[in-house]
Amino acid sequence: MSVSRPQSSVVSTSPAAAAAAAPGLLQQVGMAGSAAVITVSFIHPIDVVKTRIQVSPEYAALGMSGTVRRVVGTEGPLAMWKGVNAAWLREASYTSLRLGLYEPCKVLFGCTSPETTTFLKKFAAGSAAGALGSLAGNPFDVLKTKMMTSEGATTPSIVGTAKDLLKHQGVGGFYRGIDSNVLRAMVLNGTKMACYDTTKGYVVQYTGLAKTSLIAQFVSAVAAGFFMTCTVSPFDMVRTRLMNQPADAKLYSNAGDCFAKIVKNEGPRTLWRGFLPIWSRFAPTTTIQLIIFEQLRTLMGMKSM
């Protein structure tokens, strides 16, 4: 005699059910931080070249390849990773927040359905997340900039750089350039996330690829990296100049003063000095970072952005 089992006793263990519980805020921030730290470990040499070109007309005249040859020839190959430990701390604080908080910020700005989601709202959400991340990461950004621009065969330690900064400039030294850094972060993250999100929507719409497709993610990230470079370069120049001011000479009083003096004394085009190395950094950074972040989201049961 057959006995039928009650339908209510059957428990679903399908992958869809397992993925139903989306990760919380801390998990999103953690995934973003992991993606950022992995990425910066490979991209850091480009950042060193970009920063040297921005702070020194001599390096600017040499260009990317000439700067690499000069740094490696006079300071050794490891000089290309000067400040990488400060960069890890910066990414773990700054990028983890600006990436991890993007979707929660989208909800706060009213992006709850396709009908209510606009490019401006995405930009605002990215800008808000970027500003919060910048406030957390500014001290490590200052340390990273000083370590990358330190010339000589000896690689400065992060502890020694922090002690020297505290001795000569006090706690405020760690927040030097905070105004320009927050503005840069808002423009950078607003452009990055809004362009990536929107471009991927178009790629999916016109190619039929899934949002989880690596091709769709790659094309969208490359596009976002280019537009980021166009909008962020002037803010990046101002931030780098402010953070790299000597302790005994205040060349610029704030971001506005720095911007005005650069334009007056060196010409408007100086604001985009280092465009190629910035793009060379942003393109792979954005691509690797977002793809890793998207893959981690999938593994954790979250839908693609």
Short mmCIF file of C-alpha atoms in Angstrom, two decimals:
data_model
loop_
_atom_site.label_atom_id
_atom_site.label_comp_id
_atom_site.label_asym_id
_atom_site.label_seq_id
_atom_site.Cartn_x
_atom_site.Cartn_y
_atom_site.Cartn_z
CA MET A 1 0.00 0.00 0.00
CA SER A 2 1.45 3.33 -1.01
CA VAL A 3 1.52 6.18 1.43
CA SER A 4 1.52 9.72 0.07
CA ARG A 5 3.62 12.23 1.95
CA PRO A 6 1.98 15.55 2.85
CA GLN A 7 3.07 18.38 0.54
CA SER A 8 3.86 20.64 3.50
CA SER A 9 6.68 18.35 4.66
CA VAL A 10 8.73 18.94 1.53
CA VAL A 11 11.56 21.42 2.19
CA SER A 12 13.04 23.34 -0.74
CA THR A 13 16.81 23.34 -0.97
CA SER A 14 17.11 24.86 -4.42
CA PRO A 15 19.93 27.32 -5.17
CA ALA A 16 17.37 30.07 -5.69
CA ALA A 17 16.04 29.57 -2.19
CA ALA A 18 19.54 29.51 -0.75
CA ALA A 19 20.35 32.76 -2.52
CA ALA A 20 17.17 34.45 -1.36
CA ALA A 21 18.76 35.93 1.75
CA ALA A 22 20.89 38.78 0.46
CA PRO A 23 24.03 39.73 2.38
CA GLY A 24 23.85 42.60 4.83
CA LEU A 25 25.57 45.96 4.68
CA LEU A 26 28.78 44.76 6.36
CA GLN A 27 29.09 41.91 3.89
CA GLN A 28 28.68 44.29 0.94
CA VAL A 29 31.34 46.61 2.36
CA GLY A 30 33.61 43.63 3.05
CA MET A 31 33.27 42.33 -0.51
CA ALA A 32 34.02 45.79 -1.90
CA GLY A 33 37.11 46.12 0.30
CA SER A 34 38.38 42.69 -0.74
CA ALA A 35 37.99 43.52 -4.43
CA ALA A 36 39.76 46.87 -3.94
CA VAL A 37 42.76 45.51 -2.00
CA ILE A 38 43.33 42.74 -4.54
CA THR A 39 43.14 45.22 -7.41
CA VAL A 40 45.46 47.89 -5.98
CA SER A 41 48.20 45.33 -5.37
CA PHE A 42 48.61 45.03 -9.15
CA ILE A 43 47.79 48.60 -10.18
CA HIS A 44 49.91 50.51 -7.64
CA PRO A 45 52.98 51.07 -9.90
CA ILE A 46 50.81 53.07 -12.31
CA ASP A 47 49.68 55.22 -9.38
CA VAL A 48 53.30 55.91 -8.44
CA VAL A 49 54.07 57.06 -12.00
CA LYS A 50 50.90 59.19 -12.15
CA THR A 51 51.67 60.91 -8.85
CA ARG A 52 55.31 61.65 -9.73
CA ILE A 53 54.19 63.22 -13.03
CA GLN A 54 51.59 65.37 -11.26
CA VAL A 55 53.93 66.83 -8.63
CA SER A 56 57.04 67.31 -10.74
CA PRO A 57 57.44 69.11 -14.10
CA GLU A 58 60.67 67.11 -14.51
CA TYR A 59 58.80 63.80 -14.40
CA ALA A 60 56.02 65.30 -16.54
CA ALA A 61 58.60 66.04 -19.24
CA LEU A 62 59.85 62.46 -19.11
CA GLY A 63 56.40 60.98 -19.69
CA MET A 64 55.22 57.59 -18.46
CA SER A 65 57.98 55.40 -19.89
CA GLY A 66 60.70 57.89 -18.96
CA THR A 67 59.40 58.15 -15.40
CA VAL A 68 59.38 54.37 -15.04
CA ARG A 69 62.97 54.16 -16.29
CA ARG A 70 64.08 56.97 -13.96
CA VAL A 71 62.41 55.51 -10.87
CA VAL A 72 63.55 51.94 -11.51
CA GLY A 73 67.05 53.02 -12.51
CA THR A 74 67.72 55.31 -9.54
CA GLU A 75 65.56 53.78 -6.80
CA GLY A 76 65.20 50.12 -7.80
CA PRO A 77 62.20 48.06 -9.01
CA LEU A 78 60.57 47.94 -5.57
CA ALA A 79 60.21 51.72 -5.68
CA MET A 80 57.25 51.15 -7.98
CA TRP A 81 55.43 49.77 -4.92
CA LYS A 82 56.34 52.58 -2.53
CA GLY A 83 53.35 53.28 -0.31
CA VAL A 84 51.48 50.11 -1.24
CA ASN A 85 50.78 49.30 2.43
CA ALA A 86 49.16 52.71 2.85
CA ALA A 87 47.26 52.02 -0.38
CA TRP A 88 45.92 48.76 1.10
CA LEU A 89 44.64 50.63 4.16
CA ARG A 90 43.14 53.34 1.95
CA GLU A 91 41.29 50.80 -0.19
CA ALA A 92 40.09 48.86 2.87
CA SER A 93 38.51 52.04 4.23
CA TYR A 94 37.75 54.33 1.29
CA THR A 95 36.84 51.97 -1.55
CA SER A 96 35.05 49.45 0.64
CA LEU A 97 32.61 52.21 1.61
CA ARG A 98 32.23 53.92 -1.77
CA LEU A 99 31.48 50.62 -3.51
CA GLY A 100 29.67 48.85 -0.68
CA LEU A 101 27.38 51.78 0.12
CA TYR A 102 26.35 52.50 -3.50
CA GLU A 103 23.28 50.29 -3.59
CA PRO A 104 22.00 51.30 -0.13
CA CYS A 105 22.44 54.94 -1.20
CA LYS A 106 20.52 54.25 -4.42
CA VAL A 107 17.57 53.11 -2.32
CA LEU A 108 17.83 56.23 -0.16
CA PHE A 109 17.72 58.39 -3.32
CA GLY A 110 14.58 56.63 -4.51
CA CYS A 111 15.98 54.11 -7.01
CA THR A 112 13.49 51.41 -6.05
CA SER A 113 12.27 50.47 -9.54
CA PRO A 114 13.31 50.96 -13.19
CA GLU A 115 10.73 53.74 -13.47
CA THR A 116 12.14 55.73 -10.55
CA THR A 117 15.82 55.10 -11.37
CA THR A 118 17.54 57.89 -13.32
CA PHE A 119 21.16 58.68 -14.19
CA LEU A 120 21.15 61.70 -11.88
CA LYS A 121 19.93 59.60 -8.95
CA LYS A 122 22.64 57.03 -9.63
CA PHE A 123 25.22 59.83 -9.79
CA ALA A 124 23.94 61.27 -6.50
CA ALA A 125 24.07 57.85 -4.83
CA GLY A 126 27.62 57.26 -6.06
CA SER A 127 28.67 60.74 -4.95
CA ALA A 128 27.24 60.26 -1.46
CA ALA A 129 29.00 56.90 -1.05
CA GLY A 130 32.23 58.42 -2.37
CA ALA A 131 32.11 61.31 0.10
CA LEU A 132 31.62 58.97 3.07
CA GLY A 133 34.45 56.74 1.91
CA SER A 134 36.77 59.70 1.39
CA LEU A 135 36.29 60.94 4.95
CA ALA A 136 37.37 57.53 6.24
CA GLY A 137 40.29 57.07 3.86
CA ASN A 138 41.87 60.55 3.77
CA PRO A 139 44.62 59.89 6.38
CA PHE A 140 45.84 56.86 4.43
CA ASP A 141 45.58 58.83 1.18
CA VAL A 142 47.93 61.49 2.58
CA LEU A 143 50.41 58.85 3.76
CA LYS A 144 50.26 57.04 0.43
CA THR A 145 50.93 60.24 -1.53
CA LYS A 146 53.92 61.19 0.61
CA MET A 147 55.41 57.70 0.40
CA MET A 148 54.97 57.49 -3.38
CA THR A 149 56.69 60.83 -3.96
CA SER A 150 59.60 60.06 -1.63
CA GLU A 151 62.71 59.73 -3.81
CA GLY A 152 65.74 57.64 -2.92
CA ALA A 153 66.69 54.00 -2.69
CA THR A 154 65.22 53.63 0.80
CA THR A 155 61.50 52.85 0.93
CA PRO A 156 59.85 54.91 3.68
CA SER A 157 57.85 53.02 6.29
CA ILE A 158 54.22 53.86 6.90
CA VAL A 159 54.83 54.20 10.65
CA GLY A 160 57.82 56.51 10.13
CA THR A 161 55.88 58.62 7.62
CA ALA A 162 52.93 58.88 10.02
CA LYS A 163 55.18 59.91 12.94
CA ASP A 164 56.91 62.55 10.84
CA LEU A 165 53.59 63.91 9.61
CA LEU A 166 52.18 64.05 13.14
CA LYS A 167 55.33 65.75 14.48
CA HIS A 168 55.45 68.52 11.88
CA GLN A 169 51.78 69.04 11.01
CA GLY A 170 49.78 67.54 13.86
CA VAL A 171 46.56 65.56 13.45
CA GLY A 172 45.38 68.10 10.87
CA GLY A 173 48.14 66.93 8.56
CA PHE A 174 46.30 63.65 8.04
CA TYR A 175 43.34 65.61 6.71
CA ARG A 176 45.31 67.90 4.42
CA GLY A 177 43.46 68.23 1.13
CA ILE A 178 40.23 66.86 2.63
CA ASP A 179 38.08 69.37 0.72
CA SER A 180 39.53 68.48 -2.66
CA ASN A 181 39.60 64.78 -1.77
CA VAL A 182 35.90 64.70 -0.90
CA LEU A 183 35.04 66.61 -4.10
CA ARG A 184 37.22 64.23 -6.12
CA ALA A 185 35.61 61.19 -4.49
CA MET A 186 32.13 62.50 -5.19
CA VAL A 187 32.86 63.19 -8.86
CA LEU A 188 34.85 59.94 -9.25
CA ASN A 189 32.36 57.60 -7.63
CA GLY A 190 29.34 59.39 -9.05
CA THR A 191 30.77 59.09 -12.56
CA LYS A 192 32.05 55.55 -12.04
CA MET A 193 28.93 53.97 -10.61
CA ALA A 194 26.38 55.90 -12.69
CA CYS A 195 28.25 55.27 -15.96
CA TYR A 196 28.89 51.62 -15.13
CA ASP A 197 25.30 51.01 -14.06
CA THR A 198 23.83 52.85 -17.06
CA THR A 199 26.26 51.47 -19.66
CA LYS A 200 25.62 47.92 -18.50
CA GLY A 201 21.89 48.52 -18.89
CA TYR A 202 22.45 49.54 -22.52
CA VAL A 203 24.82 46.63 -23.18
CA VAL A 204 22.30 44.15 -21.80
CA GLN A 205 19.45 45.81 -23.72
CA TYR A 206 21.15 45.89 -27.13
CA THR A 207 23.22 42.69 -27.02
CA GLY A 208 20.98 40.35 -25.07
CA LEU A 209 23.81 39.50 -22.68
CA ALA A 210 22.97 38.79 -19.05
CA LYS A 211 23.95 41.27 -16.35
CA THR A 212 26.18 38.55 -14.91
CA SER A 213 28.09 38.23 -18.21
CA LEU A 214 31.80 39.01 -17.90
CA ILE A 215 31.70 40.64 -21.33
CA ALA A 216 28.91 43.02 -20.26
CA GLN A 217 30.75 43.83 -17.04
CA PHE A 218 34.06 44.35 -18.85
CA VAL A 219 32.68 46.71 -21.53
CA SER A 220 30.74 48.72 -18.93
CA ALA A 221 33.74 49.02 -16.61
CA VAL A 222 36.07 50.18 -19.41
CA ALA A 223 33.57 52.86 -20.43
CA ALA A 224 33.20 54.00 -16.82
CA GLY A 225 37.00 54.21 -16.49
CA PHE A 226 37.29 56.55 -19.48
CA PHE A 227 34.54 58.93 -18.34
CA MET A 228 36.00 58.91 -14.82
CA THR A 229 39.36 60.09 -16.18
CA CYS A 230 37.72 62.98 -18.05
CA THR A 231 35.83 64.27 -15.02
CA VAL A 232 38.27 63.46 -12.21
CA SER A 233 41.65 64.58 -13.61
CA PRO A 234 41.42 68.24 -12.44
CA PHE A 235 40.31 67.19 -8.93
CA ASP A 236 43.05 64.57 -8.81
CA MET A 237 45.69 67.17 -9.70
CA VAL A 238 44.46 69.60 -7.01
CA ARG A 239 44.27 66.86 -4.39
CA THR A 240 47.78 65.62 -5.14
CA ARG A 241 49.26 69.14 -4.98
CA LEU A 242 47.54 69.87 -1.64
CA MET A 243 48.57 66.58 -0.05
CA ASN A 244 52.17 66.90 -1.20
CA GLN A 245 52.77 70.44 0.11
CA PRO A 246 55.99 70.72 2.14
CA ALA A 247 55.52 70.99 5.90
CA ASP A 248 57.39 74.30 6.12
CA ALA A 249 55.66 76.05 3.21
CA LYS A 250 51.93 76.34 2.61
CA LEU A 251 51.70 76.90 -1.12
CA TYR A 252 47.91 76.64 -1.31
CA SER A 253 45.35 77.60 1.32
CA ASN A 254 42.53 75.37 0.03
CA ALA A 255 41.26 73.53 -3.04
CA GLY A 256 39.90 76.69 -4.69
CA ASP A 257 43.17 78.54 -4.18
CA CYS A 258 45.14 75.60 -5.57
CA PHE A 259 42.88 75.36 -8.62
CA ALA A 260 43.17 79.09 -9.34
CA LYS A 261 46.97 79.15 -8.95
CA ILE A 262 47.47 76.15 -11.22
CA VAL A 263 45.34 77.72 -13.95
CA LYS A 264 47.01 81.14 -13.56
CA ASN A 265 50.64 80.03 -13.26
CA GLU A 266 50.72 76.85 -15.36
CA GLY A 267 47.69 77.07 -17.64
CA PRO A 268 44.34 75.20 -17.68
CA ARG A 269 45.78 72.18 -19.49
CA THR A 270 47.92 71.44 -16.43
CA LEU A 271 44.76 70.28 -14.68
CA TRP A 272 44.74 67.31 -17.07
CA ARG A 273 48.50 66.68 -16.78
CA GLY A 274 49.00 62.97 -16.38
CA PHE A 275 45.75 62.13 -18.21
CA LEU A 276 47.29 59.06 -19.85
CA PRO A 277 48.71 57.54 -16.65
CA ILE A 278 45.46 58.37 -14.82
CA TRP A 279 43.49 56.56 -17.53
CA SER A 280 46.06 53.75 -17.52
CA ARG A 281 45.34 53.39 -13.82
CA PHE A 282 41.58 53.92 -13.89
CA ALA A 283 40.87 51.57 -16.80
CA PRO A 284 42.37 48.39 -15.28
CA THR A 285 41.49 49.42 -11.73
CA THR A 286 37.83 50.00 -12.52
CA THR A 287 37.59 46.89 -14.68
CA ILE A 288 39.26 44.46 -12.27
CA GLN A 289 37.66 46.02 -9.19
CA LEU A 290 34.09 45.95 -10.50
CA ILE A 291 34.36 42.48 -12.04
CA ILE A 292 35.75 41.01 -8.78
CA PHE A 293 33.06 42.86 -6.81
CA GLU A 294 30.32 41.56 -9.13
CA GLN A 295 31.63 37.99 -8.92
CA LEU A 296 31.77 38.16 -5.12
CA ARG A 297 28.19 39.46 -5.09
CA THR A 298 27.12 36.47 -7.17
CA LEU A 299 28.91 34.05 -4.84
CA MET A 300 27.19 35.66 -1.85
CA GLY A 301 23.75 35.31 -3.41
CA MET A 302 23.27 38.93 -4.49
CA LYS A 303 21.92 39.98 -7.87
CA SER A 304 24.22 41.79 -10.29
CA MET A 305 24.23 45.60 -10.23
#
